[in-house]
Amino acid sequence: MLVLLSAFALVPLILPWLVGRIGARAFYVAALLPAVAFVQAVFAAPAVFSANIPFEEYRWIPAIDVSLSMRMDVLSWLLTLVVTGVGALVMLYCRWYFRGKTTGVGQFSAVLLAFAGAMYGLVLTDDIVVLIMLWEVTSVLSYLLIGYYHGRAASRRAALQALLVTTLGGLVMLIGVVLVVVQSGTSSLSTILADPPTGTVVDIAVLLLLVGALSKSAIFPFHFWLPGAMAAPTPVSAYLHAAAMVKAGIYLIARLSPAFAETPFWRPTLITLGVFTMLLGGFQALRERDLKRILAFGTVSQLGFLTVMLGYGTRDAALAGVALLLSHALFKSCLFLVVGVIDRQLSTRDIGELSGLGRQAPVMATASFIAIASMAGVAPTLGFVAKETALTALLHEAEAGAGWGVVALAGIVVGSALTAAYGIRFLWGAYWTKRDVEKTDWPDPPMGFLAAPVLLAAASLTLGFLAPIVDHWLTPYADGLPEATPGIAAPDYPYHLALWHGLEPALFISLGTLALGAAVFWVVRKTQLHKRRRVLPFTANDAYNVVLRAIDRSSEWVTARFQRGSLPFYVGTIFVVLVVAEGTALLASKEWRAQLDAWQSPAQLISAPLMIAAGILAVRARKRYTGVALVSVTGLGMVVLFATSGAPDLALTQVLIETVTLVVFALVLRRLPARMGEQNASVAPIARAILGVGVGLTMALVAIVATGARQDLPISLEWPPLAYEIGHGRNVVNVALVDLRGWDTMGELSVLVLAATGVASLVFITDRSDNLARRSGTARARVGLGRRRPLVETGEGVRAQRVGETGAPRAWLVSGAKVQPENRSILLEIIVRVLFHSIMIVSLYLLFAGHNLPGGGFAGGLVAGMGLVMRYIAGGRWELGAAAPTDAGRLLGAGMAIAVLCAVVPLFFGYAPLQSFTFEGELPLIGHWEFVTSTIFDVGVYLVVIGLVLDVLRSLGAEVDRQSQHPEDAEVVTP
């Protein structure tokens, strides 16, 4: 099972390529995987019905006890057959549905197969945390499938509506899952259900789980998204909205019912909403003219029926529920596929435009008649067997005095009559010859196009005759529930699925619903119900639209009030929240403990006053660059504090960061007025001063209270031995970054990459590609490659020599032709050129020495970045292009890729992500050597930091230079 789940994750990746090669025939390949899963489930049946239930497990996240565990009991086995069996037939159907189409088919095939895999995992997983993950995966994939026709506004709206509704339910369900896991102490679903926790918290958790189930299965008030989802291609409707996704909520109700059916609100909630949904969907189906929407509202109605039966919580009702679940998957997917054939052949689904198809398409009409008979509960179909069982179960409850049994029975009887009515209307609308409609010309479809619906209809009919076998399959699940509701006498004998139970009351009730349904259909035709205005003035869909509009308007109001385009306002808001939040926490504390020293080192007596003075002067500064330089003084003061506190690594990193930050600020300040307040004067200086003092006092109090609140020994005392024993390094800071806390560093690298991309995207106007190296090469050609010497014959052959205009070798400093003489310092350029390679060597030394000495990938990358900064300052953007003849994005990508590989590769050998290994030995002349694989991760950090600096330099520096030049001097960049 785990192997098949992995295949469902991998095979979709090749389908787009395969569709590009062989077209829609790729669906044959896509159908193989669910077919294999179906066969595997069939062969697993003996084990499923024995005490040896198939179970596979892979410990995924041991720290929180989350596993990829697959458990195939009777209920999971049944849903597996539905998901894979119907899925394979739908894939085969897609081969004909998409014949001749190429646009988007590759992506569609991949997403559809991935959805089948997500449903396969959802119904088999035994871990409730993994279940909620797969639950949300199905929502996202269904969004992509419903929005297949993304050029149509209706498809986009329907996809978004389905995503919002099901995701909202999923988020509510997530809270319930967390509560259940906390209360039970395990995420194993079978363990939770075997010994269910109790209490008020558990009751609330179960209610939250039901919200997720009801939203997924389109139960009122969440029902409105399903008819809208009919904008999707018909295979999606047949699979997601008849056999698979909408069954996820029904499956969850069936899974929880044996353990939580006696929860106080369980029956009232599910029976009330289920009955109302069945009646609402059935009534609305009688008002529709589109065949697909008739089936859509019919599906809503049938989902209400399933909710009532599987949520009722007794053995016979559960037996009827799972039998109905199987029959519904067969007949409803068959009908949707038939509608797809009609739509594909005639380009219409309007019953007012169809006439006389029954005689022209007898095979398709016969399949539809069988499916409708199963839906309405006509013998000898499986739907009849399930319906009779449901009526018998509810009739016993009602006769014994169960109030909710009476409600459920009455609702099911009326709902079944409506089902028969819209079923007859579907057949009449699709196949009858209508006097007032011109006869429709029917082009016969390929037989392969009809294979799937015919097989599904045949299964609906065959399983009706094989009802005792189906009973053998489904009874083990039903036996897990009580014979009757509390206080009600159990039936004299357990009920079993059978095609004929004799002339029992349920049979006559069933026949009565059929007769009543035929009468309702006649009344609907006579009254032209579909032409009447809607019955209710306000629907759930209207409520959804009202909520969306309210959210839009509130967001506009909030944006207008707070997104003013004023950076001081944004920063002030952040600071106000900081002071209020932290101040509240401080004032709420019952006691403060402080442990203060005047100083720990004499150096602090010098650096601290300088930092304070620089901060005050920075506030008073009127020139932007002066303020930035003074702020940097406070950062350099931190360098002294780190260095005198035994943290040379932090001191080194801090001085490099301050230098690079100062350069970046200087680059940005070039585009701003020199003096502050020239364009936008400062306002409310007193309020700003008060806020500044408040922030300072708050942070000072937090530091004082936090340092005095420690009661145990600091964890930092354990870091040095851990760094040496686990990371095999003596530099605690570097070992923590690349080994002990490698995941944190991975996240920080991601932030750096995103920051670099964001800066460049804001600055670059024409394109995002790095053209510095190309421009540098062009500059060289213009400076030193003015002409070519004639071919010279030598003893080694014929060669050509490039020379300048005077025959001199090419220019060493490439910025001469571009930088104005008054802006150049040749001495600075020469010094930087001479020192650059030494700086790069120092950066490499810091990189590889950082495991045991001060340094590391971050510090080394900053030193290399400083070298690039010097090249840019000395010679401008052309000199920067010569110093870094590569794209910054490649450095960022290569560094991130190396870091990710360091996390992934150990998994293939059975180790934890980012697991480091040590290699050591002896070499002649060199002696003892030692290498730790975490150094490779540090190389990734090194490349990302260099890429970040290079991206900032070419964005805020080189590109700003280019944009500020005269048009004739600027390089033309192709968009």
mmCIF file of C-alpha atoms in Angstrom, residues 816-938:
data_model
loop_
_atom_site.group_PDB
_atom_site.id
_atom_site.type_symbol
_atom_site.label_atom_id
_atom_site.label_comp_id
_atom_site.label_asym_id
_atom_site.label_seq_id
_atom_site.Cartn_x
_atom_site.Cartn_y
_atom_site.Cartn_z
ATOM 1 C CA GLY A 816 37.848 53.264 -18.231
ATOM 2 C CA ALA A 817 35.559 53.642 -21.222
ATOM 3 C CA LYS A 818 32.419 54.089 -19.122
ATOM 4 C CA VAL A 819 33.259 55.929 -15.895
ATOM 5 C CA GLN A 820 33.797 59.658 -16.252
ATOM 6 C CA PRO A 821 37.410 60.710 -15.483
ATOM 7 C CA GLU A 822 36.296 63.025 -12.700
ATOM 8 C CA ASN A 823 34.554 60.099 -11.001
ATOM 9 C CA ARG A 824 37.489 57.699 -11.226
ATOM 10 C CA SER A 825 40.297 56.937 -8.821
ATOM 11 C CA ILE A 826 42.817 54.846 -10.723
ATOM 12 C CA LEU A 827 44.850 54.338 -7.575
ATOM 13 C CA LEU A 828 41.793 52.908 -5.779
ATOM 14 C CA GLU A 829 40.975 50.685 -8.758
ATOM 15 C CA ILE A 830 44.505 49.284 -8.856
ATOM 16 C CA ILE A 831 44.640 48.668 -5.113
ATOM 17 C CA VAL A 832 41.273 46.916 -5.149
ATOM 18 C CA ARG A 833 42.267 44.827 -8.151
ATOM 19 C CA VAL A 834 45.487 43.768 -6.396
ATOM 20 C CA LEU A 835 43.752 42.978 -3.110
ATOM 21 C CA PHE A 836 40.646 41.303 -4.561
ATOM 22 C CA HIS A 837 42.134 37.863 -5.018
ATOM 23 C CA SER A 838 43.670 37.951 -1.558
ATOM 24 C CA ILE A 839 40.261 38.875 -0.130
ATOM 25 C CA MET A 840 38.686 35.900 -1.890
ATOM 26 C CA ILE A 841 41.387 33.604 -0.497
ATOM 27 C CA VAL A 842 40.716 34.950 2.998
ATOM 28 C CA SER A 843 37.004 34.290 2.508
ATOM 29 C CA LEU A 844 37.753 30.679 1.535
ATOM 30 C CA TYR A 845 39.993 30.336 4.571
ATOM 31 C CA LEU A 846 37.202 31.558 6.837
ATOM 32 C CA LEU A 847 34.820 29.129 5.133
ATOM 33 C CA PHE A 848 36.894 26.018 5.747
ATOM 34 C CA ALA A 849 38.446 27.093 9.053
ATOM 35 C CA GLY A 850 35.115 28.060 10.580
ATOM 36 C CA HIS A 851 34.370 24.614 11.984
ATOM 37 C CA ASN A 852 37.083 24.980 14.605
ATOM 38 C CA LEU A 853 38.141 28.633 14.397
ATOM 39 C CA PRO A 854 36.255 31.928 14.022
ATOM 40 C CA GLY A 855 34.646 32.054 10.596
ATOM 41 C CA GLY A 856 32.263 29.852 8.668
ATOM 42 C CA GLY A 857 30.196 30.086 5.521
ATOM 43 C CA PHE A 858 28.319 33.190 6.594
ATOM 44 C CA ALA A 859 31.423 35.163 7.574
ATOM 45 C CA GLY A 860 33.353 33.894 4.558
ATOM 46 C CA GLY A 861 30.515 34.827 2.232
ATOM 47 C CA LEU A 862 30.381 38.316 3.719
ATOM 48 C CA VAL A 863 34.136 38.772 3.211
ATOM 49 C CA ALA A 864 33.768 37.689 -0.422
ATOM 50 C CA GLY A 865 30.816 40.045 -0.696
ATOM 51 C CA MET A 866 32.988 42.847 0.671
ATOM 52 C CA GLY A 867 35.443 42.125 -2.118
ATOM 53 C CA LEU A 868 32.634 42.575 -4.651
ATOM 54 C CA VAL A 869 31.561 45.768 -2.869
ATOM 55 C CA MET A 870 35.099 47.136 -3.213
ATOM 56 C CA ARG A 871 35.220 46.250 -6.914
ATOM 57 C CA TYR A 872 31.932 48.036 -7.492
ATOM 58 C CA ILE A 873 32.882 51.135 -5.495
ATOM 59 C CA ALA A 874 36.240 51.359 -7.258
ATOM 60 C CA GLY A 875 35.170 50.758 -10.865
ATOM 61 C CA GLY A 876 31.402 50.845 -11.067
ATOM 62 C CA ARG A 877 29.102 48.285 -12.579
ATOM 63 C CA TRP A 878 31.499 47.228 -15.325
ATOM 64 C CA GLU A 879 34.163 46.349 -12.805
ATOM 65 C CA LEU A 880 31.564 44.408 -10.832
ATOM 66 C CA GLY A 881 30.662 42.481 -13.995
ATOM 67 C CA ALA A 882 34.301 41.570 -14.510
ATOM 68 C CA ALA A 883 34.671 40.471 -10.879
ATOM 69 C CA ALA A 884 31.555 38.241 -10.917
ATOM 70 C CA PRO A 885 31.060 36.852 -14.446
ATOM 71 C CA THR A 886 27.993 34.848 -13.410
ATOM 72 C CA ASP A 887 24.359 35.369 -12.620
ATOM 73 C CA ALA A 888 23.569 36.068 -8.974
ATOM 74 C CA GLY A 889 20.555 33.810 -9.264
ATOM 75 C CA ARG A 890 22.805 30.877 -10.093
ATOM 76 C CA LEU A 891 24.806 31.421 -6.922
ATOM 77 C CA LEU A 892 21.640 31.682 -4.861
ATOM 78 C CA GLY A 893 20.146 28.597 -6.501
ATOM 79 C CA ALA A 894 23.355 26.570 -6.251
ATOM 80 C CA GLY A 895 23.787 27.413 -2.577
ATOM 81 C CA MET A 896 20.183 26.576 -1.747
ATOM 82 C CA ALA A 897 20.408 23.349 -3.767
ATOM 83 C CA ILE A 898 23.531 22.264 -1.884
ATOM 84 C CA ALA A 899 21.844 22.951 1.453
ATOM 85 C CA VAL A 900 18.715 21.002 0.430
ATOM 86 C CA LEU A 901 20.799 18.072 -0.819
ATOM 87 C CA CYS A 902 22.586 17.942 2.521
ATOM 88 C CA ALA A 903 19.155 17.470 4.102
ATOM 89 C CA VAL A 904 17.819 14.982 1.549
ATOM 90 C CA VAL A 905 20.792 12.712 0.771
ATOM 91 C CA PRO A 906 21.055 11.171 4.276
ATOM 92 C CA LEU A 907 17.446 10.012 3.948
ATOM 93 C CA PHE A 908 18.429 7.613 1.171
ATOM 94 C CA PHE A 909 20.805 5.885 3.569
ATOM 95 C CA GLY A 910 18.383 5.676 6.463
ATOM 96 C CA TYR A 911 19.720 8.656 8.428
ATOM 97 C CA ALA A 912 18.061 11.799 9.695
ATOM 98 C CA PRO A 913 18.015 14.915 7.490
ATOM 99 C CA LEU A 914 21.178 17.040 7.801
ATOM 100 C CA GLN A 915 22.940 14.142 9.500
ATOM 101 C CA SER A 916 26.685 14.887 9.402
ATOM 102 C CA PHE A 917 29.501 12.384 9.024
ATOM 103 C CA THR A 918 33.214 12.624 9.787
ATOM 104 C CA PHE A 919 36.059 11.255 7.685
ATOM 105 C CA GLU A 920 39.656 11.265 8.884
ATOM 106 C CA GLY A 921 42.993 9.694 8.084
ATOM 107 C CA GLU A 922 46.710 10.239 7.638
ATOM 108 C CA LEU A 923 48.484 11.634 4.573
ATOM 109 C CA PRO A 924 52.226 11.904 3.858
ATOM 110 C CA LEU A 925 53.633 15.364 4.508
ATOM 111 C CA ILE A 926 50.221 16.655 5.581
ATOM 112 C CA GLY A 927 49.683 14.344 8.518
ATOM 113 C CA HIS A 928 46.323 13.863 10.183
ATOM 114 C CA TRP A 929 43.316 15.172 8.261
ATOM 115 C CA GLU A 930 39.655 15.367 9.156
ATOM 116 C CA PHE A 931 36.601 16.326 7.123
ATOM 117 C CA VAL A 932 33.029 16.843 8.358
ATOM 118 C CA THR A 933 30.229 16.690 5.804
ATOM 119 C CA SER A 934 28.482 19.650 7.408
ATOM 120 C CA THR A 935 31.182 21.706 5.680
ATOM 121 C CA ILE A 936 29.304 21.025 2.432
ATOM 122 C CA PHE A 937 26.237 22.642 3.973
ATOM 123 C CA ASP A 938 28.462 25.580 4.930
#
